[in-house]
CSV table of C-alpha atoms in Angstrom, one decimal:
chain,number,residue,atom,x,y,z
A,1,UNK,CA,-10.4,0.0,12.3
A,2,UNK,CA,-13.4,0.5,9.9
A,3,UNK,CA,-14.0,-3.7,10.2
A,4,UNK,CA,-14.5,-3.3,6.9
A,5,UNK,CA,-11.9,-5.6,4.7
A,6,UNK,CA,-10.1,-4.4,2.3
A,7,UNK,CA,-11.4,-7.3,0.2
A,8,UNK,CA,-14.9,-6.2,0.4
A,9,UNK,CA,-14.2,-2.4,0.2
A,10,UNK,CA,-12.9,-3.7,-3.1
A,11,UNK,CA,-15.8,-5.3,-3.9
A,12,UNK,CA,-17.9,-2.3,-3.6
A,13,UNK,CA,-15.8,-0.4,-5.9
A,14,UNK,CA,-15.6,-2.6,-8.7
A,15,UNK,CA,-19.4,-2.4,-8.7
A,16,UNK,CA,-19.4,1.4,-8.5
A,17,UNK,CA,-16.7,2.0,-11.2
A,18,UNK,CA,-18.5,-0.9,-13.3
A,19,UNK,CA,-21.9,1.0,-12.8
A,20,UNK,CA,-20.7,4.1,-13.7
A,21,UNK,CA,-19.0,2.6,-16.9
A,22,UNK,CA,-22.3,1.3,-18.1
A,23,UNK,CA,-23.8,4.7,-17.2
A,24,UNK,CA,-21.4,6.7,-19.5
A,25,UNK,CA,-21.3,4.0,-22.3
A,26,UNK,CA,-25.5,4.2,-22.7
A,27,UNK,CA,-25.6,8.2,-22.1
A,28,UNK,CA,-25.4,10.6,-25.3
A,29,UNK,CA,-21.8,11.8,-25.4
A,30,UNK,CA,-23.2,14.8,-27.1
A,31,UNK,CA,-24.2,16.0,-23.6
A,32,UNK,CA,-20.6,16.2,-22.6
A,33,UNK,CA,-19.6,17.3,-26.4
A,34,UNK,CA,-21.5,20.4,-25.8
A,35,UNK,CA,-20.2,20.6,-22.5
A,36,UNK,CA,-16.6,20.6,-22.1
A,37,UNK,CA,-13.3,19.2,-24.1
A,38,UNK,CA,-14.1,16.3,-26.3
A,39,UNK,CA,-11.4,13.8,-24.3
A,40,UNK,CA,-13.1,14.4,-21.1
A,41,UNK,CA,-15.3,11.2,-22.0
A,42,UNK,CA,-12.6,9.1,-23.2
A,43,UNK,CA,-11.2,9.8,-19.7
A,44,UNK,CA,-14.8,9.3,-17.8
A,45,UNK,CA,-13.9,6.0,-19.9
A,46,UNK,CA,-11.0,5.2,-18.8
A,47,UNK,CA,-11.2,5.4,-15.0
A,48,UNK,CA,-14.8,4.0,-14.9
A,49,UNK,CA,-13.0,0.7,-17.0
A,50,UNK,CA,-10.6,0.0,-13.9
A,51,UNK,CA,-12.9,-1.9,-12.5
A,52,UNK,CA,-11.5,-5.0,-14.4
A,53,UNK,CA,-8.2,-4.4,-12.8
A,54,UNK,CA,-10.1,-4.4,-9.0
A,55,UNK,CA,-10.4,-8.3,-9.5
A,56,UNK,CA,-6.9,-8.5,-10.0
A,57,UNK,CA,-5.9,-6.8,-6.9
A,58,UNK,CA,-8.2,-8.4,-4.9
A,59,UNK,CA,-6.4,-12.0,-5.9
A,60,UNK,CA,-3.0,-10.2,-5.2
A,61,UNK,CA,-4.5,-10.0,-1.9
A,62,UNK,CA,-4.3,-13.7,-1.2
A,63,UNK,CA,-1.3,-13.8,-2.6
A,64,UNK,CA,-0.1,-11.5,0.2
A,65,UNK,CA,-2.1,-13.8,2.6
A,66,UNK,CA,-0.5,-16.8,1.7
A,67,UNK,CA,3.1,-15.8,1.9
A,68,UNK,CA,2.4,-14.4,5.1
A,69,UNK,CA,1.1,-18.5,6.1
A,70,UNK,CA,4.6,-19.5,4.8
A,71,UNK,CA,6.4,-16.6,7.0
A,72,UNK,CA,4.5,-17.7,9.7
A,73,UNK,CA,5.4,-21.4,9.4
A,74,UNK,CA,9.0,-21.2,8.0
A,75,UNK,CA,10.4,-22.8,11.3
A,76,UNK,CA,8.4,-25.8,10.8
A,77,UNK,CA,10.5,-26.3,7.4
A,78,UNK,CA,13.5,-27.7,9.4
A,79,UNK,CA,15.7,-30.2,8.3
A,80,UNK,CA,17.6,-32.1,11.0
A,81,UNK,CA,21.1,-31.8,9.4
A,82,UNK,CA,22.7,-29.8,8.4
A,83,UNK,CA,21.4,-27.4,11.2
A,84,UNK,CA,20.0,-23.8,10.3
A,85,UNK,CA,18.6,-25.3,7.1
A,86,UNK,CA,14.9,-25.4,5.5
A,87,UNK,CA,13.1,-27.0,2.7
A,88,UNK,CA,11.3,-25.1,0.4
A,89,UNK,CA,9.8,-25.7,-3.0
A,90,UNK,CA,11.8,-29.2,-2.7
A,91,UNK,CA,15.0,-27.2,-2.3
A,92,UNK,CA,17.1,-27.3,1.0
A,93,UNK,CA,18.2,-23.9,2.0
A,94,UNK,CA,19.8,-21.8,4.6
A,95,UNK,CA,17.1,-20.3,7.0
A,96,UNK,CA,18.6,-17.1,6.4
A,97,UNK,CA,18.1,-16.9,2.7
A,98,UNK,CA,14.4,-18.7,2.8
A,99,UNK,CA,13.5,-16.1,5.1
A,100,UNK,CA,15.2,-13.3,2.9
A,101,UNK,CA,13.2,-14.3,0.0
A,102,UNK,CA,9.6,-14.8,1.6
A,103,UNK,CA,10.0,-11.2,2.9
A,104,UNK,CA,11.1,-9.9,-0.2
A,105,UNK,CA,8.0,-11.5,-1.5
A,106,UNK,CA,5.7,-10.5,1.2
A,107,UNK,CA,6.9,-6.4,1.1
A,108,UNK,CA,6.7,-6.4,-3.0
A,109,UNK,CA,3.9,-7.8,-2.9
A,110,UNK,CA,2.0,-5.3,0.1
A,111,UNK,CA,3.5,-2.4,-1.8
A,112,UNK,CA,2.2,-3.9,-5.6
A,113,UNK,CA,-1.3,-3.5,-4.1
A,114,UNK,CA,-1.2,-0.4,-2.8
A,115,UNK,CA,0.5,1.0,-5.9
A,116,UNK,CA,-2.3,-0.8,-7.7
A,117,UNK,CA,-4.9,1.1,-5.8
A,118,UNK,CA,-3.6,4.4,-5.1
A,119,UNK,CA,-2.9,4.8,-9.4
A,120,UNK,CA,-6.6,3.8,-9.9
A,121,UNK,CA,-7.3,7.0,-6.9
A,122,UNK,CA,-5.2,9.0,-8.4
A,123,UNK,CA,-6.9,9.5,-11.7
A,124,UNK,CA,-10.1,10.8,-9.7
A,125,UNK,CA,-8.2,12.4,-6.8
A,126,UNK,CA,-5.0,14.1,-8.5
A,127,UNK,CA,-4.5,16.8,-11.4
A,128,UNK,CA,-2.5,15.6,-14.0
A,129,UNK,CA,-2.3,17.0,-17.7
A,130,UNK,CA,-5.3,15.7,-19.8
A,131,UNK,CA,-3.1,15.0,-23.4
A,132,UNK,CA,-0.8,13.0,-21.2
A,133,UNK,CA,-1.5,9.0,-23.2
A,134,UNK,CA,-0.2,7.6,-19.5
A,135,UNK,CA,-0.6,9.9,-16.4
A,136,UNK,CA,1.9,9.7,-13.8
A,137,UNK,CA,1.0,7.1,-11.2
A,138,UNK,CA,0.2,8.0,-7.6
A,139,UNK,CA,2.1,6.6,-4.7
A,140,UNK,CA,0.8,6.1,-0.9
A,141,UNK,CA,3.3,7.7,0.8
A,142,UNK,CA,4.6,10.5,-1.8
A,143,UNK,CA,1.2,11.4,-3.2
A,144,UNK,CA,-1.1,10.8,-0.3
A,145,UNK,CA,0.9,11.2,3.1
A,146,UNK,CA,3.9,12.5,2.3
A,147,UNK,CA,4.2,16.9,1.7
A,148,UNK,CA,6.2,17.8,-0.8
A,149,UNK,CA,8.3,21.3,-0.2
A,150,UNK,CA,9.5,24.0,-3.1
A,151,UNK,CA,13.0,24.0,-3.7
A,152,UNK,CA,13.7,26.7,-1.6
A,153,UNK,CA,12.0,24.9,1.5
A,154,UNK,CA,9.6,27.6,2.3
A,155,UNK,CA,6.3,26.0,1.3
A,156,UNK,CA,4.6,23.0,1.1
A,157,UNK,CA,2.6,22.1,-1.4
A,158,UNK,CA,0.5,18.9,-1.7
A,159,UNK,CA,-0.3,16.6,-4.4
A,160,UNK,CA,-3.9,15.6,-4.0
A,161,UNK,CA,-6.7,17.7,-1.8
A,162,UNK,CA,-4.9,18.8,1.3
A,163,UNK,CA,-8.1,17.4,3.4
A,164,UNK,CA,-7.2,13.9,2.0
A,165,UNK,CA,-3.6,14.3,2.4
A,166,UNK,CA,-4.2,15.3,6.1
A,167,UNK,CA,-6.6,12.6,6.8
A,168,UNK,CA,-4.5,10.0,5.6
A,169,UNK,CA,-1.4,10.9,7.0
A,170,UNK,CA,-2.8,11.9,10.8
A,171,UNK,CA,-4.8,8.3,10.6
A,172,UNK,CA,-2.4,6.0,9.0
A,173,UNK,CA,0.8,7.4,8.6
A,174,UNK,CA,3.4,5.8,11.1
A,175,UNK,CA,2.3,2.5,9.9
A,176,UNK,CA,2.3,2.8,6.4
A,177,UNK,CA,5.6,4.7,6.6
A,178,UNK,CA,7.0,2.1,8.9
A,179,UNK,CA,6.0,-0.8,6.3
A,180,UNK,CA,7.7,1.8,3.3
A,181,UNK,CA,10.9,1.8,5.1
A,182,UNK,CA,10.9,-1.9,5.5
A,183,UNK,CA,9.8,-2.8,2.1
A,184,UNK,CA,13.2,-0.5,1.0
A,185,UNK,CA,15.2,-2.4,3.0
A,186,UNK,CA,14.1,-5.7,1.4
A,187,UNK,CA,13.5,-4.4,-1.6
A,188,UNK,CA,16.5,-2.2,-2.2
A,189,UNK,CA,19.2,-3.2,0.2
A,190,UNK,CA,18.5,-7.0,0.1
A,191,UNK,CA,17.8,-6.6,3.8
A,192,UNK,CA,21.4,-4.8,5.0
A,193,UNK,CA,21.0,-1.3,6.9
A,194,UNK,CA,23.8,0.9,7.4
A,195,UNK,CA,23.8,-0.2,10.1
A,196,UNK,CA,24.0,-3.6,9.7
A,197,UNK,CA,22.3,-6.7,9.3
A,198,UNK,CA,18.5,-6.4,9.7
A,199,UNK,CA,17.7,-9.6,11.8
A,200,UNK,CA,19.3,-10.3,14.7
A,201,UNK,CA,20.8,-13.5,13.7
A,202,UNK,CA,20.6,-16.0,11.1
A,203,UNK,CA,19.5,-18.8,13.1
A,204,UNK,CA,16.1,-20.2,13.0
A,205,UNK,CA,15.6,-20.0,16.8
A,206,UNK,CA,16.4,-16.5,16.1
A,207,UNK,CA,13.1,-16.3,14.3
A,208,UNK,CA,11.9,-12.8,12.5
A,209,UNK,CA,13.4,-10.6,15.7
A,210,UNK,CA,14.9,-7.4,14.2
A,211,UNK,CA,18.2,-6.2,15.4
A,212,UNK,CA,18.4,-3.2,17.8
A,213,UNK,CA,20.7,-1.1,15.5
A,214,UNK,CA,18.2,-2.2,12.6
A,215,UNK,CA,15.5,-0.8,14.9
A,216,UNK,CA,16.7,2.7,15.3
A,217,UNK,CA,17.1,2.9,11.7
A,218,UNK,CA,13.9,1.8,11.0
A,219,UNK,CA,12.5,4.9,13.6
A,220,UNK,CA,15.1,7.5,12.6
A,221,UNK,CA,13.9,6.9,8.9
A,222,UNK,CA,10.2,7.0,9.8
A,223,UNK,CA,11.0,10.3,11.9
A,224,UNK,CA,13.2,11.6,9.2
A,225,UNK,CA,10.3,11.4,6.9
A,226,UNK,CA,7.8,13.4,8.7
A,227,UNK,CA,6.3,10.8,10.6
A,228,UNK,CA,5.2,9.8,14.6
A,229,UNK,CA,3.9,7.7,16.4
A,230,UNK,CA,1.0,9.7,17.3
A,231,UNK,CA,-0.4,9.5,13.4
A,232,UNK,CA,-1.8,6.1,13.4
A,233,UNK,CA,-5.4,5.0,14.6
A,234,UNK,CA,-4.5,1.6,15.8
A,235,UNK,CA,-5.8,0.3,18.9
A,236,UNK,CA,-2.4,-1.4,20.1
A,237,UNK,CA,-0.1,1.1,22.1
A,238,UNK,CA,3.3,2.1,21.0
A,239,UNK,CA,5.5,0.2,21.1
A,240,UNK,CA,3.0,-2.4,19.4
A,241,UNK,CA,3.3,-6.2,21.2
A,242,UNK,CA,6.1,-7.7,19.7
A,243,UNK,CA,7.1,-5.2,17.2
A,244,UNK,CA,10.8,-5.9,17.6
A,245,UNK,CA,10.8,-9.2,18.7
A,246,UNK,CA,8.8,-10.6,15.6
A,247,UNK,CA,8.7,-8.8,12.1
A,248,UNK,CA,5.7,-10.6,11.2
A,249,UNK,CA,3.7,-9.1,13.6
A,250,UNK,CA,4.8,-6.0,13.0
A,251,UNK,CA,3.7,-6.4,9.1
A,252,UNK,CA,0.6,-7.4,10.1
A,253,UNK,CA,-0.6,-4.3,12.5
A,254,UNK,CA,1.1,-2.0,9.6
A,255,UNK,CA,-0.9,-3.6,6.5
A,256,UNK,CA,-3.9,-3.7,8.7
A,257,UNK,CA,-4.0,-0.5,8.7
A,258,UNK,CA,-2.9,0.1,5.6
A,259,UNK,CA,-6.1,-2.3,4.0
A,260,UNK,CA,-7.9,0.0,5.8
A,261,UNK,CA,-6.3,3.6,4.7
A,262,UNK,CA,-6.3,2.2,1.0
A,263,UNK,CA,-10.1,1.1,1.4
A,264,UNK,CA,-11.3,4.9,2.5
A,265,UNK,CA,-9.1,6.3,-0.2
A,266,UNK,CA,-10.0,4.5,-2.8
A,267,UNK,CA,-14.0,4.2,-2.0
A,268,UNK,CA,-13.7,7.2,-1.5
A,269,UNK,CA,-12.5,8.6,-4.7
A,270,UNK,CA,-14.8,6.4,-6.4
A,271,UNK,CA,-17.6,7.6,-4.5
A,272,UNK,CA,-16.7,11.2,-6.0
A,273,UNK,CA,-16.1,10.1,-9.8
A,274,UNK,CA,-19.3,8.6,-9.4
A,275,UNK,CA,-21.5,12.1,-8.5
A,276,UNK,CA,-19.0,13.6,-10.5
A,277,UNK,CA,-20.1,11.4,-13.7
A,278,UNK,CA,-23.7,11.8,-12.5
A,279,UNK,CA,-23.7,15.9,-12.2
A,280,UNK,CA,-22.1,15.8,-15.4
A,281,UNK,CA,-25.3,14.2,-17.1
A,282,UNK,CA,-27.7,16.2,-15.7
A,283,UNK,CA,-28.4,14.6,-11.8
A,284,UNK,CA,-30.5,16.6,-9.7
């Protein structure tokens, strides 16, 4: 862990990307004119002005945080009749489905930031065609961790710096991929496997514990993927405490660790637009 937040790292590159804006915007654009293409500043621009849309991630952040408090206190919801039954917003509901839907919310919601973060990255840190109005948005796992093959399977080929790619993946991968198969189970399945249900029953003494069967599907997609447990720099040993018993402590080793891949990624390619900008206008 960097014991950095994810919050702050943030923080730091709002100001960089809002610095760097200001930069450009007083600087004579003649000195890129003469330099390069002429929409290499409207795209200097453009990433440098994402530093309005940091603020918004940072409050989907507590939005994250506080439907993990209501996952974490759904039991304490209970009505006494009939049994198995919750209130939530006012509305009395099975346990099964409130828990169902605060997942749902909780996985859309981890997954919205990162893809919030990684498209802002991958302006700085991926090629994309410069006449393209909206550039294809990078993803965590398929753009950062994941290795794409050719068609015929014989090489690999990766879509930002291999350096990156191998940084990420070796350091974070198992639990970001972990989290990714999760939040496509929620997200896309409505929290069914193939091989069944995903919780182990629907009762609330049953709590968040994930089936067995649901288990090995969760490790067989992982491993399918490209994954192991050896790619993660978390201080817990595998099999983390609780993993199985409790999906919410699962989540919260896995996004840990995500905050803090998604903080070096993203100060990171901030970091290098901001030299980059710099070098471009003359920086010794």
């Amino acid at each position: 862990m960097s014991g950095i937040s994810l919050v702050a790292r943030l923080s730091e590159c709002e100001t960089v990307l809002k610095n760097t804006h200001a930069h450009i915007e007083k600087h004579d654009s003649k000195i890129l004119t003469r330099m390069t293409a002429s929409q290499i500043k409207n795209k200097l621009v453009e990433i440098s002005g994402k530093h309005s849309r940091i603020e918004e991630i940072i409050k989907l952040i507590g939005s994250r945080d506080s439907i993990m408090k209501i996952m974490q206190n759904l039991h304490k919801s209970a009505i006494p009749m009939p049994a198995d039954h919750v209130k939530l917003c006012d509305n009395v509901i099975h346990y099964k489905d409130a828990r169902l839907l605060v997942v749902q919310g909780y996985m859309n919601t981890v997954w919205a930031i990162a893809d919030n973060i990684t498209d802002i990255a991958g302006r700085i840190a991926c090629s994309y065609s410069l006449d393209r109005t909206n550039p294809w948005s990078a993803k965590l796992v398929s753009t950062f961790v994941a290795k794409t093959k050719e068609k015929d399977g014989s090489q690999t080929a990766y879509p930002t710096s291999a350096l990156l790619n191998a940084s990420l993946k070796d350091g974070f991968g198992w639990p970001i991929v972990l989290s990714y198969v999760i939040r496509n189970i929620f997200a896309h399945e409505g929290g069914m496997t193939p091989k069944g249900c995903f919780f182990d029953e629907d009762t609330i003494s049953s709590g968040f514990r994930i089936k067995d069967l649901a288990w090995e599907h969760i490790l067989e997609q992982a491993n399918n993927k490209g994954f192991d447990k050896s790619m993660t720099r978390a201080p817990e040993d595998w099999p983390w405490p609780k993993a199985q018993d409790d999906l919410r402590e699962l989540l919260l080793i896995c996004n840990r660790e995500m905050d803090d891949a998604l903080g070096i990624l993203l100060r990171s390619a901030c970091d290098a637009f901001k030299s980059h900008v710099a070098y471009l206008y003359g920086a010794k």
